[in-house]
Coordinates of C-alpha atoms in Angstrom, one line a residue:
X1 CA 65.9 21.6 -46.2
X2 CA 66.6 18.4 -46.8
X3 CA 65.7 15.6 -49.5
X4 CA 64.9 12.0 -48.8
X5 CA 65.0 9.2 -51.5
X6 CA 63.1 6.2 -50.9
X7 CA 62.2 3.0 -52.0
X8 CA 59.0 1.7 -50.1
X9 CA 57.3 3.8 -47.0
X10 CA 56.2 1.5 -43.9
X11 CA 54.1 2.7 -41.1
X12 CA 53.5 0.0 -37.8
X13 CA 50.1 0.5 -36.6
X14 CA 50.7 -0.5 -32.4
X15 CA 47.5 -2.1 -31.0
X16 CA 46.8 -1.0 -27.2
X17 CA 44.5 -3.0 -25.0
X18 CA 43.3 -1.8 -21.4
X19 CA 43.1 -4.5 -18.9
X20 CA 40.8 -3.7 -15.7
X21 CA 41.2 -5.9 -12.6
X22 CA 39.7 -5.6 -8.6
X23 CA 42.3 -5.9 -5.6
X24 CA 42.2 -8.1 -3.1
X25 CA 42.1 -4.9 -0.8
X26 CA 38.5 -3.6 -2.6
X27 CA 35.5 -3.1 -0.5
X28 CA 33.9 -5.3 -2.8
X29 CA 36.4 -7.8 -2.5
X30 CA 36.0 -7.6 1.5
X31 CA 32.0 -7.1 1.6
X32 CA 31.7 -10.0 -0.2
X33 CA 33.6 -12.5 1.8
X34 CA 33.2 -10.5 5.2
X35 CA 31.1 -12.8 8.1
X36 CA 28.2 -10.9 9.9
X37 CA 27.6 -13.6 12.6
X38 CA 29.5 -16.5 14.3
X39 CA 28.2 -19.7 12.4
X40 CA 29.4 -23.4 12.5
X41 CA 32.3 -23.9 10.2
X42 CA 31.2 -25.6 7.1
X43 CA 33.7 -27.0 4.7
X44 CA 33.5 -24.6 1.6
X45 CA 32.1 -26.3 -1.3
X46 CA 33.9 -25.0 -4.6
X47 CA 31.2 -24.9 -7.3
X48 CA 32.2 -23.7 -11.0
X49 CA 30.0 -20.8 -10.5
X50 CA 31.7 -19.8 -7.0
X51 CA 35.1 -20.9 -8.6
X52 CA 34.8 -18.3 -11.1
X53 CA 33.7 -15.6 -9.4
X54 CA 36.6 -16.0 -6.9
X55 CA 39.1 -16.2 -9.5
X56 CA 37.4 -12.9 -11.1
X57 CA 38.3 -11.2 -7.9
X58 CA 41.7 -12.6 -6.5
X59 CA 44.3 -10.0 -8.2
X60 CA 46.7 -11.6 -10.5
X61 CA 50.3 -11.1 -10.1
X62 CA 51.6 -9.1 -12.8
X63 CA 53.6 -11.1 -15.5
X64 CA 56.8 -9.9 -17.5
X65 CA 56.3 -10.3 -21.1
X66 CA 59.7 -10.3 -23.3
X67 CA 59.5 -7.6 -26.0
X68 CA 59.4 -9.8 -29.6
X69 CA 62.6 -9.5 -30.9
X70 CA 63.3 -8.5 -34.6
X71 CA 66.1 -11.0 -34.4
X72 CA 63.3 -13.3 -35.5
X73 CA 62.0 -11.8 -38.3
X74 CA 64.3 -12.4 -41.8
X75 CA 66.3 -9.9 -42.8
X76 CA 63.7 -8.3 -45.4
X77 CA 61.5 -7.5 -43.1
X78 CA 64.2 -6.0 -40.5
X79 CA 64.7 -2.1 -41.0
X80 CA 68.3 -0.7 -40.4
X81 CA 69.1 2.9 -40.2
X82 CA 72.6 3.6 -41.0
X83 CA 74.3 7.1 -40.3
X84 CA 78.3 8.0 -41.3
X85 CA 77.1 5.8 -44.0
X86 CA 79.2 7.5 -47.0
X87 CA 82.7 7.1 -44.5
X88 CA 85.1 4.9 -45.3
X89 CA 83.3 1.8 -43.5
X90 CA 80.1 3.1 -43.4
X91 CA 80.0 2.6 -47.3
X92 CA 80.9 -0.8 -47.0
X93 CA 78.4 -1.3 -44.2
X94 CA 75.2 -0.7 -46.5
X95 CA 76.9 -2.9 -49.1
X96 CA 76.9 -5.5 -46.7
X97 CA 73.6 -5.0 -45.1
X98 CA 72.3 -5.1 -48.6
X99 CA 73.9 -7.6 -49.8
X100 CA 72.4 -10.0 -46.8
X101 CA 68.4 -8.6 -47.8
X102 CA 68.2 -5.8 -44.8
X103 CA 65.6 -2.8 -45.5
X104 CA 68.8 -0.2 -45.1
X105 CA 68.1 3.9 -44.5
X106 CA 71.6 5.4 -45.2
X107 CA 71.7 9.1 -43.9
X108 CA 73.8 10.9 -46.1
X109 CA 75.1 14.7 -46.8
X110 CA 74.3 16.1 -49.6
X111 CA 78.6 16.6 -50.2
X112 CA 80.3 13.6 -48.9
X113 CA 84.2 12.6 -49.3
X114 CA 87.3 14.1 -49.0
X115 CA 86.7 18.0 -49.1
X116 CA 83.1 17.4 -50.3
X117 CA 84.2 15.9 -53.1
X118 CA 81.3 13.1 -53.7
X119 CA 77.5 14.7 -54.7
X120 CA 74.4 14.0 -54.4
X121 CA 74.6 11.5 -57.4
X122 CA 77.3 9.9 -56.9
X123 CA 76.1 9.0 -53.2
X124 CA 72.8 7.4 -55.2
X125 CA 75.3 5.4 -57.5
X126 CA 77.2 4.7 -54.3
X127 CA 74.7 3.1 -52.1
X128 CA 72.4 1.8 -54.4
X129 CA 69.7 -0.5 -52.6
X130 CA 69.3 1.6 -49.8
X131 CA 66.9 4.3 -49.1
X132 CA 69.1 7.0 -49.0
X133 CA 68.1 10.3 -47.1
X134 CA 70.2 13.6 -47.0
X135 CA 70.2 15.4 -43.6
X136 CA 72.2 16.7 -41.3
X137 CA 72.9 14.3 -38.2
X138 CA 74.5 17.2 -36.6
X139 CA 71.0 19.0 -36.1
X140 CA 68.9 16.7 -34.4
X141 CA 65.8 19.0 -35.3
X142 CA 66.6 18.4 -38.4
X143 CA 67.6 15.1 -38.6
X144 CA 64.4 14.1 -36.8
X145 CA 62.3 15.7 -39.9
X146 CA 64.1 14.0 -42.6
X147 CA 62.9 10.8 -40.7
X148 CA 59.6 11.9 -39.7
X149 CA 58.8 12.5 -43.5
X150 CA 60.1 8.8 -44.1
X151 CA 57.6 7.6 -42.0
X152 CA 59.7 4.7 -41.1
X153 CA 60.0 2.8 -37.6
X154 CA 63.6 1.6 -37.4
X155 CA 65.0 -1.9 -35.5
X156 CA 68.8 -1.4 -35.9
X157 CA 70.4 1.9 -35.8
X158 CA 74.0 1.3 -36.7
X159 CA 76.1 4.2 -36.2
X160 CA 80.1 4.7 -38.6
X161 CA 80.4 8.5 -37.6
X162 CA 83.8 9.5 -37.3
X163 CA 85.5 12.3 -36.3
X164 CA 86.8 13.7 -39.7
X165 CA 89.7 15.0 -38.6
X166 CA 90.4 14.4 -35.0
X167 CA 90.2 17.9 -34.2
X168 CA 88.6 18.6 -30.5
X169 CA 85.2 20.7 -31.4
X170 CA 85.0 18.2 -34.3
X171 CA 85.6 15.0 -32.3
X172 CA 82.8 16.3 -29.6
X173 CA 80.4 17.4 -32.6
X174 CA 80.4 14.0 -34.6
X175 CA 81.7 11.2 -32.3
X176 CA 79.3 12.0 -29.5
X177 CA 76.7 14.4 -30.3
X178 CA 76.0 13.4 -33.4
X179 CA 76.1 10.0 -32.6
X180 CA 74.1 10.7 -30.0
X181 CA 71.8 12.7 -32.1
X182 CA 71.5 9.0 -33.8
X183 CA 70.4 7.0 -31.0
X184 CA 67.7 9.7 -29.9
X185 CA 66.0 9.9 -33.3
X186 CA 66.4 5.9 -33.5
X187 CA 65.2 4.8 -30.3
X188 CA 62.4 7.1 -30.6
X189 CA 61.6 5.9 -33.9
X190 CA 61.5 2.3 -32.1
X191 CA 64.5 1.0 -32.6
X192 CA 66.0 -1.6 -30.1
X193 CA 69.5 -2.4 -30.8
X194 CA 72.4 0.2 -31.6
X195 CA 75.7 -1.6 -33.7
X196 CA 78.4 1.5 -32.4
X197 CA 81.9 1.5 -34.6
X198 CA 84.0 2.9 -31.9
X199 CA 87.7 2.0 -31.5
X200 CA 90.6 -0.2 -29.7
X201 CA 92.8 2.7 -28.7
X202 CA 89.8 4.1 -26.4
X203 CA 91.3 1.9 -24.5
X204 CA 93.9 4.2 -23.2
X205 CA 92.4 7.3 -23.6
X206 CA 95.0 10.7 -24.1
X207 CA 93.2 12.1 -26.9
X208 CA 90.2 14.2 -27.1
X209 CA 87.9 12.2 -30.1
X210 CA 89.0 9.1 -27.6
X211 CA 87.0 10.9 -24.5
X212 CA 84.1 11.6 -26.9
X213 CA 83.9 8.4 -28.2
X214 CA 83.9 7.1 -24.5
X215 CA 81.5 9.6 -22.8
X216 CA 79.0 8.0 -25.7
X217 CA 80.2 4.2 -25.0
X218 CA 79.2 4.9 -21.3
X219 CA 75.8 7.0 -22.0
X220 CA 75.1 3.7 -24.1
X221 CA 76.2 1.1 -21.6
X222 CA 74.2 3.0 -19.0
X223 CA 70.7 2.9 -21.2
X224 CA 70.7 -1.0 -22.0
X225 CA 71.2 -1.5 -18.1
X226 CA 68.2 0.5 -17.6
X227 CA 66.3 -0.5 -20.2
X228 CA 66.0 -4.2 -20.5
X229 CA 64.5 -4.4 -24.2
X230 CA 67.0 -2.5 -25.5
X231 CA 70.8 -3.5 -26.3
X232 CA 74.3 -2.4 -27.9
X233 CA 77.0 -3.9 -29.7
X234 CA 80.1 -1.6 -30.0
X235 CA 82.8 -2.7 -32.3
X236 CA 86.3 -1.4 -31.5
X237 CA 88.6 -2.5 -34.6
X238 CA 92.1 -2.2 -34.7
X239 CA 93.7 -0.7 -37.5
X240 CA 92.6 0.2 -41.1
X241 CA 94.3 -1.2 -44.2
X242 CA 93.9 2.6 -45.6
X243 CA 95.9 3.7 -42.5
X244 CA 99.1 1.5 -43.0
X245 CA 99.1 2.4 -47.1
X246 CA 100.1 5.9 -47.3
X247 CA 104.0 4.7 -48.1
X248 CA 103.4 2.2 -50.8
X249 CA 103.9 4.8 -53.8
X250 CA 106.8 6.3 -52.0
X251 CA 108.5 3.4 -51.1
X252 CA 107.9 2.0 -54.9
X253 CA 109.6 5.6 -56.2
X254 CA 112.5 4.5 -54.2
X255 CA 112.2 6.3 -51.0
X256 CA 113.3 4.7 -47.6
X257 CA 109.7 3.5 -45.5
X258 CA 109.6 5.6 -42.4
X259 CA 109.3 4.7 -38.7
X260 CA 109.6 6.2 -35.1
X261 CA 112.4 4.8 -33.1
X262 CA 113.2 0.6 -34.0
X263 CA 110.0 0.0 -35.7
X264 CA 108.7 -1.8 -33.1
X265 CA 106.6 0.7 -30.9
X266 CA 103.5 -0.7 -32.3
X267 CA 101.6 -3.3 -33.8
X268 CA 98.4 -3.9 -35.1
X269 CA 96.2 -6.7 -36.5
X270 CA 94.9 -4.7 -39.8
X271 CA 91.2 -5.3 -40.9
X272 CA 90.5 -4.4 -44.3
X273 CA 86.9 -2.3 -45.1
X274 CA 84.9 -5.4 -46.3
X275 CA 86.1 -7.7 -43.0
X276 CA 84.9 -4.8 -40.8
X277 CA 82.0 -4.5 -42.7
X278 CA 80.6 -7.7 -42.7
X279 CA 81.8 -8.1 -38.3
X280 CA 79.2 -5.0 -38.3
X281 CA 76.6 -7.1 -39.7
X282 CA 76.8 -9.7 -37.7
X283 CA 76.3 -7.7 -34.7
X284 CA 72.8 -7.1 -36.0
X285 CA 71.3 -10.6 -35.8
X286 CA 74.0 -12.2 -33.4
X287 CA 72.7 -12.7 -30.2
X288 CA 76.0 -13.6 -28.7
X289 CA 77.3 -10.0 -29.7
X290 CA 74.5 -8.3 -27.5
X291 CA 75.7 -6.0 -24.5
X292 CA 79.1 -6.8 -25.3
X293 CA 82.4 -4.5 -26.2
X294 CA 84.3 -6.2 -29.3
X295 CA 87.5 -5.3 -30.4
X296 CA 88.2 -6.8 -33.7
X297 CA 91.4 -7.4 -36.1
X298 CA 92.1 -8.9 -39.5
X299 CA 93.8 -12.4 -39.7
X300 CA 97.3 -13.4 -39.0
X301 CA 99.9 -12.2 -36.4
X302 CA 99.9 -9.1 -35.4
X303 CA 102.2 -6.7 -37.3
X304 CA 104.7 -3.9 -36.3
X305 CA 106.0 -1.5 -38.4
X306 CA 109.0 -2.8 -39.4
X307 CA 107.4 -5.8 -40.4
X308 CA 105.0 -4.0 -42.3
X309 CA 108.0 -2.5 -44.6
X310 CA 109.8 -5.8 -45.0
X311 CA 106.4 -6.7 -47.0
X312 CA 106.3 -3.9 -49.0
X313 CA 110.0 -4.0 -49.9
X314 CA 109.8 -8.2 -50.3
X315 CA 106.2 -7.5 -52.6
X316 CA 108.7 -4.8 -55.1
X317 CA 111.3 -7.1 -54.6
X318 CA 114.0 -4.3 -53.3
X319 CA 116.4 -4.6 -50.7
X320 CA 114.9 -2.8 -47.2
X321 CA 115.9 0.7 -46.6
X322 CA 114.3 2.3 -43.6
X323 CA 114.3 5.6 -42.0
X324 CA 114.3 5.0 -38.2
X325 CA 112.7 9.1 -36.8
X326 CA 113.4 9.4 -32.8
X327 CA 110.3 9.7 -31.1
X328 CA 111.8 12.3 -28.8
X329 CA 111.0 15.0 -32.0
X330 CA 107.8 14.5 -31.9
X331 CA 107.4 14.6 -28.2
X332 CA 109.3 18.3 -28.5
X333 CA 107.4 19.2 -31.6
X334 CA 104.1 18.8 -29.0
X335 CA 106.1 20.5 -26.3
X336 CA 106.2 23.6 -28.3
X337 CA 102.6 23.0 -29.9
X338 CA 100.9 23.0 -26.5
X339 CA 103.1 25.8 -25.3
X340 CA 101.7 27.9 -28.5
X341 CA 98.2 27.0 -27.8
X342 CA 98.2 29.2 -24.8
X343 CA 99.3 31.9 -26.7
X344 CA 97.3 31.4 -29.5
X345 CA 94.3 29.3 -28.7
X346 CA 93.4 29.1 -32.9
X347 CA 96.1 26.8 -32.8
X348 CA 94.7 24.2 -30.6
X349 CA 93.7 21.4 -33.0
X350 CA 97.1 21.8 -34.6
X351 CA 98.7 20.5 -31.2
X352 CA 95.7 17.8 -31.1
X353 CA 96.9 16.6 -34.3
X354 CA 100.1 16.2 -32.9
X355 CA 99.4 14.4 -30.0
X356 CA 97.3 12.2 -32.4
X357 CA 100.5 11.5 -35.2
X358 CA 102.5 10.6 -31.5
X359 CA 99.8 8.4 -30.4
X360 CA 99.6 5.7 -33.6
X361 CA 103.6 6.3 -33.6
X362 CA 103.6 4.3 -29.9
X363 CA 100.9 2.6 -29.0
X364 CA 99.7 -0.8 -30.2
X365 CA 96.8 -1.0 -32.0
X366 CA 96.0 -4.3 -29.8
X367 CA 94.0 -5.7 -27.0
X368 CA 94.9 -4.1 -23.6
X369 CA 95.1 -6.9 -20.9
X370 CA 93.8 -5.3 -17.7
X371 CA 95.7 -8.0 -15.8
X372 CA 99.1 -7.5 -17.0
X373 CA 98.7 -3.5 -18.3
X374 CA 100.2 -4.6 -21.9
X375 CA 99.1 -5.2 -25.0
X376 CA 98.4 -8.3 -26.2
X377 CA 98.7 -10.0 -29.5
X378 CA 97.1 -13.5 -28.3
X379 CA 94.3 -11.7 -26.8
X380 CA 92.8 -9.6 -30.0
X381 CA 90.3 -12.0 -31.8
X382 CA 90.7 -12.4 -35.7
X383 CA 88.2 -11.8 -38.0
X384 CA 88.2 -11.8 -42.1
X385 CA 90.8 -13.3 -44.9
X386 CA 91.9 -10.2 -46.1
X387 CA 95.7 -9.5 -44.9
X388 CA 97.7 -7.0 -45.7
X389 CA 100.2 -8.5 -48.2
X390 CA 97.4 -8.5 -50.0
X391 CA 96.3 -5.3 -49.8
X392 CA 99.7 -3.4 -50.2
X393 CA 99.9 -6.1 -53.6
X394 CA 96.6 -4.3 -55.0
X395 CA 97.6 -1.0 -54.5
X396 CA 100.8 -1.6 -56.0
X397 CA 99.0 -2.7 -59.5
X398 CA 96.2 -0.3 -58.9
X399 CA 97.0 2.5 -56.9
X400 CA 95.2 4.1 -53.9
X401 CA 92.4 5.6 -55.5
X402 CA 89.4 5.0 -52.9
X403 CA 91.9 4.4 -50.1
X404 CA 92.4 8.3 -50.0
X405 CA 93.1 9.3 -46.2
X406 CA 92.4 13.3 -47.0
X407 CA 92.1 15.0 -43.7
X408 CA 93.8 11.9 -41.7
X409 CA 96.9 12.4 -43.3
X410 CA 98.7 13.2 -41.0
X411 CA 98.2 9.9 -38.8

């Protein structure tokens, strides 16, 4: 079962016309102009009457009409459905849309947050402004009768599902089915654009939540080049704040801030929640975002690790102390991991999460330049005025309550 909270109901009434026309190729088109006898050309004199009946008959080429966008409409009267929309960016998303005067559906489960942590209340209290629905986006059956008993027809559907933990049945169950599931109901439902938050490290894909994001990417790619009134955005940001905070209270009890090999294996241009957020948005009105891949950061230079501690250390005002880890243990640890798996195929998502914590350890969280094969700083566009010295500042005072990674700890 599921339970649907809503705010107004709209229904769209389409009206269909039937347009009849005779071919040139008609007998009656040919019996009517046909000559029974050899006769003296005469010069055909074009009467109004004989003009019109000629012009009833000659067959019209058929003419493309543009579908009316909903670009045009103000935001009021544009509906947005919105799925993943208690995740960490997905929350900020219906803020956003909100905020700028969409009509926002948020899809919901009825437990949300770390461990299931956030009821059905608190996801009211939460999104507040938005129709909220609880359903299941994993159960398209379902999922299609919690909308069905909205009633509404949709023109956005923007999608912030997220694997929860990486794992490989979960990355194929919520990262492309699921997100799938949302595009099906959607489109169905009328919608004509689909906002995707996907992410920059598809770009080199080793993992398995990459491939499913991907596969989805490319079903998606594949529909608006087939289907010329419909279109995609799909966002790939670079890293969270939430994902570069997780040793701000150890470093302030006095422990050592931890990185693989020099510090300089990766870098990243760090976007915080609301920057994100309000990119997302954009993508629903902007025509200049349309049929395009994005890749997104925050503003500034791009940041590596050891950058990212001399921060944190110059915000507390200690002198640095870093623990430098060789990437080679991680690299065995996997070795032995995948080598288990065989054994032991229960332990399969425990090697995935390796391969994942050796993944953000490396690679650059950065624009991959197809002509050169690196990553590139100069090449990831900016977005926002949030930075991270800022954010690492706040969760000194305040702590990291809401920044929580739970299950994604281990990145």
């Amino acid at each position: 079962m599921s339970l649907c909270y809503t705010s107004n109901l709209i229904s769209l009434n389409h009206q269909k016309s039937l347009c009849l026309t005779f071919s040139s190729d008609s007998p009656r088109f040919i019996n009517l102009f046909s000559l029974k006898h050899r006769k003296p050309h005469h010069p055909i004199k074009f009467t109004a009457e004989r003009f019109k009946l000629f012009a009833s008959l000659t067959p019209t080429p058929p003419t493309e009409t543009a579908p009316s966008s909903y670009r045009s409409k103000s935001p009021k009267d544009v509906n947005v459905l919105v799925v993943g929309s208690t995740g960490y960016i997905g929350n900020y998303v219906v803020r956003e849309l909100v905020k700028r005067g969409f009509n926002v559906t948020a899809i919901a489960r009825e437990r949300s947050g770390i461990r299931g942590s956030v009821d059905k209340d608190q996801t009211l209290n939460q999104l507040r402004g938005a129709n909220v629905c609880f359903s299941d986006v994993t159960n398209l059956d379902a999922f299609e009768g919690s909308l069905n008993s909205l009633g509404n027809s949709f023109d956005v559907v923007v999608s912030c599902l997220a694997s929860r933990n990486g794992g490989v049945k979960d990355s194929w169950k919520i990262d492309y089915e699921a997100t799938r599931n949302s595009l099906v109901a959607g489109r169905k439902r009328g919608a004509s654009h689909f906002v995707l938050l996907s992410a920059i490290c598809v770009q080199k894909p080793l993992l398995e939540f990459q491939r499913a994001k991907l596969k989805f990417e490319d079903e998606l790619m594949k529909l608006a080049e087939e289907d010329g009134g419909f279109s995609y955005s799909i966002v790939r940001p670079t890293a969270f704040f939430k994902s570069l905070g997780g040793q701000v209270e150890l470093v302030k009890d006095g422990k050592p801030y931890v990185m693989f090999g020099d510090g300089k294996l990766c870098a990243c241009k760090p976007i915080s929640e609301s920057d994100l957020a309000s990119f997302i948005v954009d993508c629903v009105l902007s025509e200049d975002k349309i049929n395009k891949v994005l890749p997104i950061g925050g503003p500034g230079k791009a940041l590596t690790p050891l950058e990212q501690g001399e921060i944190l250390f110059r915000l507390l005002g200690k002198e640095p102390k870093f623990l430098k880890v060789p990437i080679g243990i991680m690299d065995f640890a996997i070795g032995v991991l995948d080598f288990l798996v065989k054994v032991f195929p229960s332990l399969e998502d425990a090697a995935e999460f390796g391969k994942i914590g050796r993944y953000y350890a490396a690679e650059s969280m950065l624009l991959l330049d197809p002509e050169t094969g690196e990553y590139s700083a100069e090449k990831t566009p900016s977005y926002g005025n949030d930075t991270l010295e800022e954010f690492f500042a706040r969760v000194l005072r305040e702590g990291m309550a809401g920044q929580e990674l739970g299950e994604q700890t281990i990145f």
